[in-house]
Backbone as a printed PyTorch tensor [residue, N CA C, xyz], in Angstrom:
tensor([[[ -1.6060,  48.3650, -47.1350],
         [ -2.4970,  47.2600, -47.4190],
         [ -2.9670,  46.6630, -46.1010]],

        [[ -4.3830,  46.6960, -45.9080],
         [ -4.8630,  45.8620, -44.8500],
         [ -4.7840,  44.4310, -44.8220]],

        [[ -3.3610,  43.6510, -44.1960],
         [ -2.9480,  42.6880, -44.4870],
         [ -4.0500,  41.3960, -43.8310]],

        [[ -4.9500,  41.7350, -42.6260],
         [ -5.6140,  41.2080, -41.5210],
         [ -7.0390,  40.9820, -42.8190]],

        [[ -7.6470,  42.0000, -43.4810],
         [ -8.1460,  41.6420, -44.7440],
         [ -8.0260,  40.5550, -45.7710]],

        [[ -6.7850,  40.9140, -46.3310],
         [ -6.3120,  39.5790, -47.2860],
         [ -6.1390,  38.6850, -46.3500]],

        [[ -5.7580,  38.2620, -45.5260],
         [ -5.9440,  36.6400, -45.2350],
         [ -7.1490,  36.3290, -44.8310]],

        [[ -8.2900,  37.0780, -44.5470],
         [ -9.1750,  36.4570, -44.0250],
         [-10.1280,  36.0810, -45.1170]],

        [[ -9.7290,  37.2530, -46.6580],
         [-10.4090,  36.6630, -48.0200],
         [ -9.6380,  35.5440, -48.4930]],

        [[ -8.6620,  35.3060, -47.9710],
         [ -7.4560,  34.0680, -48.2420],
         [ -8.3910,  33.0530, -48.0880]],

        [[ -8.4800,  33.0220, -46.5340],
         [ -9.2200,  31.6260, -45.7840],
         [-10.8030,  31.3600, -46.3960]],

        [[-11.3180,  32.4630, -46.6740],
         [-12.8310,  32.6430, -47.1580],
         [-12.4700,  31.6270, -48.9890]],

        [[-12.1910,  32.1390, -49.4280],
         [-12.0010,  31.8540, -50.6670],
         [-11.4270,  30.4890, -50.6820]],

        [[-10.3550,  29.7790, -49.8530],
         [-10.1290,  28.5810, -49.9450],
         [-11.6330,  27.6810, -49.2140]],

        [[-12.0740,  28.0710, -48.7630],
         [-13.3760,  27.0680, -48.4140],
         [-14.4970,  27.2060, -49.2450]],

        [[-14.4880,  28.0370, -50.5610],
         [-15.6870,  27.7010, -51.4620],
         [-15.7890,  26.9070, -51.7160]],

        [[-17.2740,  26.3060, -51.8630],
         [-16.9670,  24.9350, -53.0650],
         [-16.9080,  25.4150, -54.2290]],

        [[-16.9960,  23.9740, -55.2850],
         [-16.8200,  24.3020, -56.5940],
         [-17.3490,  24.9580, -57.5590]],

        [[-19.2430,  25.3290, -57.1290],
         [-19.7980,  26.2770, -57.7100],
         [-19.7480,  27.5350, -57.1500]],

        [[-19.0450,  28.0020, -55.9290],
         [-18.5600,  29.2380, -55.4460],
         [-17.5120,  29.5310, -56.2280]],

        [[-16.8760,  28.7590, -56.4980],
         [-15.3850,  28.9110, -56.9120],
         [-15.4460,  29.5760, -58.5740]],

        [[-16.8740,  28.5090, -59.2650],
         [-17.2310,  28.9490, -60.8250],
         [-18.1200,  30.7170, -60.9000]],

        [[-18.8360,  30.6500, -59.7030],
         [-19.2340,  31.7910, -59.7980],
         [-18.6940,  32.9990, -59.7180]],

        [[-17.3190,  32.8550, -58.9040],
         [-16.2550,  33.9200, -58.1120],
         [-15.7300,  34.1310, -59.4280]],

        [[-15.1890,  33.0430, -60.2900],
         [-14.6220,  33.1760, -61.5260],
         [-15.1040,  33.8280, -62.8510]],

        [[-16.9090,  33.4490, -62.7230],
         [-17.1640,  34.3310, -63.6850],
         [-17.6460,  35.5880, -63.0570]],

        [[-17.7970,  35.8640, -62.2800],
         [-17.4820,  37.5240, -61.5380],
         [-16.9960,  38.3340, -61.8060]],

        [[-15.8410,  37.5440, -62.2880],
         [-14.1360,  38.3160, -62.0120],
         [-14.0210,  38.6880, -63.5590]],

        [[-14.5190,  37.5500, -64.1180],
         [-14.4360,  37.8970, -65.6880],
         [-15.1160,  38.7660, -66.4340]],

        [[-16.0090,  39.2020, -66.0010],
         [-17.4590,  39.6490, -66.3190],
         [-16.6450,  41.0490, -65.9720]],

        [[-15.8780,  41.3920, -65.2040],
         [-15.4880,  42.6550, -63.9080],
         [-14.4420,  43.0210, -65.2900]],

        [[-13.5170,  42.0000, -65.6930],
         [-12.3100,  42.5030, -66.7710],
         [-13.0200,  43.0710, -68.3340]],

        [[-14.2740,  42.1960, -68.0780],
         [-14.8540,  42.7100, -69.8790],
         [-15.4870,  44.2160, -69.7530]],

        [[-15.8940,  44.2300, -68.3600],
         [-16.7110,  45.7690, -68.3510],
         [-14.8330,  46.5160, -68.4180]],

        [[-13.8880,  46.7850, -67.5670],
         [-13.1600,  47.3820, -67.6530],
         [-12.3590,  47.4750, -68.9140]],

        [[-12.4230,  46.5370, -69.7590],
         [-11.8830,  46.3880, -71.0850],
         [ -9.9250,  46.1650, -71.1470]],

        [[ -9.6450,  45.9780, -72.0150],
         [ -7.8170,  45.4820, -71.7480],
         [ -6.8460,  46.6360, -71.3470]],

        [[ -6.2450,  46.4660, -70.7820],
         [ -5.2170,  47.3840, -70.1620],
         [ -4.4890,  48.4380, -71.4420]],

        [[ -4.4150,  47.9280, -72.5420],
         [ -3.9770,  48.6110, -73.3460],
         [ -4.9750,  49.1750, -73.3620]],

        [[ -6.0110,  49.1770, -73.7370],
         [ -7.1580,  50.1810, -74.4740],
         [ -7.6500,  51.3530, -73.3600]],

        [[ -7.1510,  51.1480, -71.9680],
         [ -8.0570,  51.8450, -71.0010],
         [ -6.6820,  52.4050, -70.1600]],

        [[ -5.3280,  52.0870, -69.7430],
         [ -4.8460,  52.7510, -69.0630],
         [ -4.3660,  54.1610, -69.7680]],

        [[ -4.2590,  55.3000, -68.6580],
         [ -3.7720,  56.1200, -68.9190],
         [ -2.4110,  56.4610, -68.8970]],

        [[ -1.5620,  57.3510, -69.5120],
         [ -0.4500,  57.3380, -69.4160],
         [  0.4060,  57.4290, -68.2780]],

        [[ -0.1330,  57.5720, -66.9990],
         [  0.3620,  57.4770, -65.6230],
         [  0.3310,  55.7810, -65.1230]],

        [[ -0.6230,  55.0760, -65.6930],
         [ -0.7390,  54.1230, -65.2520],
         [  0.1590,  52.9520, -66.2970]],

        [[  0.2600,  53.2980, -67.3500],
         [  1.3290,  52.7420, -68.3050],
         [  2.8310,  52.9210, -67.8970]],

        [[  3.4200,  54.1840, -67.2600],
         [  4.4420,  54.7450, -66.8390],
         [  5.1750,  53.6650, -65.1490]],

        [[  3.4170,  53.9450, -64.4850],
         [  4.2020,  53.0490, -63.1360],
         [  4.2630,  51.0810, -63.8140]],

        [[  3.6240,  50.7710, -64.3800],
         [  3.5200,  49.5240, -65.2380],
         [  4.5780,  49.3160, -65.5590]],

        [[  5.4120,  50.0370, -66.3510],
         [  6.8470,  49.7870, -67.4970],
         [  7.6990,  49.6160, -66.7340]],

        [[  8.2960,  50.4740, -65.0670],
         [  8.7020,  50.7440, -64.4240],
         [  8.5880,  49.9070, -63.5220]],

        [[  7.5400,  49.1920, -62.3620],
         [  7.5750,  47.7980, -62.0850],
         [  7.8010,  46.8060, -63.2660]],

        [[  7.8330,  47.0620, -64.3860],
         [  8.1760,  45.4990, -65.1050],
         [ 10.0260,  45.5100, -64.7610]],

        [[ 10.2990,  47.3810, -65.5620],
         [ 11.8160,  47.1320, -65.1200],
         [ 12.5990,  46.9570, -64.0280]],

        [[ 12.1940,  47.1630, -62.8710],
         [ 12.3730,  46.7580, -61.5830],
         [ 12.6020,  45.6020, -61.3870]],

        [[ 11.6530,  44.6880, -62.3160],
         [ 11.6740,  43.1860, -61.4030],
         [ 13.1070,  42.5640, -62.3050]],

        [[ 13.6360,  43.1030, -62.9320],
         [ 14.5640,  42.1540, -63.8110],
         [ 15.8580,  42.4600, -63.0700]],

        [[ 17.2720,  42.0010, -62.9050],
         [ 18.2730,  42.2820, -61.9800],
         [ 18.8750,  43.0100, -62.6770]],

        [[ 19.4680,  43.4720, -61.8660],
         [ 19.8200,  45.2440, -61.7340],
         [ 21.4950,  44.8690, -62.3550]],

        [[ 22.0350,  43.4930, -61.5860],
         [ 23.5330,  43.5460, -61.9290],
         [ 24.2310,  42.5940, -63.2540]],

        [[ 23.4630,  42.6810, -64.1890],
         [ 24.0460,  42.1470, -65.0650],
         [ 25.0380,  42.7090, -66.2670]],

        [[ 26.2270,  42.4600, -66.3350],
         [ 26.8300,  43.3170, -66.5550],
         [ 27.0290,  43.3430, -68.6530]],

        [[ 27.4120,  44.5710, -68.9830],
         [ 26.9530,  45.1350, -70.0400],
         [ 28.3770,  44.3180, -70.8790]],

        [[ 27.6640,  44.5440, -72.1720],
         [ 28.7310,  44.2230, -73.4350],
         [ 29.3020,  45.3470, -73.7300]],

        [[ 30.3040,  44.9010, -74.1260],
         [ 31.7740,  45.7010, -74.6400],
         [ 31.5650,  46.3940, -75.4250]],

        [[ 32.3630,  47.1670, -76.0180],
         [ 32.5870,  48.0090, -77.6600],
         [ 32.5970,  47.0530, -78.4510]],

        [[ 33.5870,  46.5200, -78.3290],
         [ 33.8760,  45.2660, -78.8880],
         [ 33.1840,  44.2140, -79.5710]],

        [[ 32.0960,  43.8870, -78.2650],
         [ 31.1700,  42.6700, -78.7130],
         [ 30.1920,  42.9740, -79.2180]],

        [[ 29.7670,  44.7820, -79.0210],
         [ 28.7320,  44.8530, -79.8100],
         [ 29.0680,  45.5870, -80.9650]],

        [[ 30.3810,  45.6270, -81.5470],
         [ 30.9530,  46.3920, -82.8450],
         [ 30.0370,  45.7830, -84.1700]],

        [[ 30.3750,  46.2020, -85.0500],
         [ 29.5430,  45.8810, -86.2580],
         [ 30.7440,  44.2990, -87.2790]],

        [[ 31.6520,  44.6210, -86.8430],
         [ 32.7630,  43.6440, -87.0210],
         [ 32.6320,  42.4510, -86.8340]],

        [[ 32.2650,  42.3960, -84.9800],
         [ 31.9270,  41.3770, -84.3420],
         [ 30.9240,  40.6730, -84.5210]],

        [[ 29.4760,  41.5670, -85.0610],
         [ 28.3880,  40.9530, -85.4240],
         [ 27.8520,  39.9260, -86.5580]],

        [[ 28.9440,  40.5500, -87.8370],
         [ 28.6340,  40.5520, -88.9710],
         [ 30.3470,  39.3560, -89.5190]],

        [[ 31.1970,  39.6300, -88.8890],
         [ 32.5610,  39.2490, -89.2750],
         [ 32.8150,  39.7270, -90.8140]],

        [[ 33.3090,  39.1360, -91.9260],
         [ 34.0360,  39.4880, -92.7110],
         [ 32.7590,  39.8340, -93.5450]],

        [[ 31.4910,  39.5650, -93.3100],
         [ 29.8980,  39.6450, -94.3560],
         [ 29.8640,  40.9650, -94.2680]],

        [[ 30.3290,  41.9390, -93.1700],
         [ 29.7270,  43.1880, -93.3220],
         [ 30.3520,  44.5500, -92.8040]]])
């Protein structure tokens, strides 16, 4: 990523005014309706790295339930 780029659209973009700011916005929107929703248009490579950064971001060390706690015994007690 050309990091020297993004900040300089950083700094650009914080000095619009407010009808720069409405126009940038409907730009952007106008840009998502031609591409249409992520469900309807990604392909299965792009759904794959998607699922995969979502599972990434959640922590890795949380530790798992038992036999036990997830028995049908435990769930249900004497109902089932």
């Amino acid at each position: 990523m050309n990091t020297q780029l993004v900040q300089t659209l950083s700094q650009i973009i914080k000095t619009l005014t407010e009808e720069e700011q409405a126009l940038l916005n409907e730009l952007h929107s106008a840009q998502d309706s031609k591409r249409g929703n992520f469900y309807e248009t990604a392909t299965p490579a792009e759904w794959a790295k998607v699922f995969e950064e979502w599972a990434d971001s959640h922590k890795h060390g949380t530790p798992l339930l038992s036999d036990e706690a997830i028995s049908r015994e435990s769930i249900y007690g004497e109902r089932g």
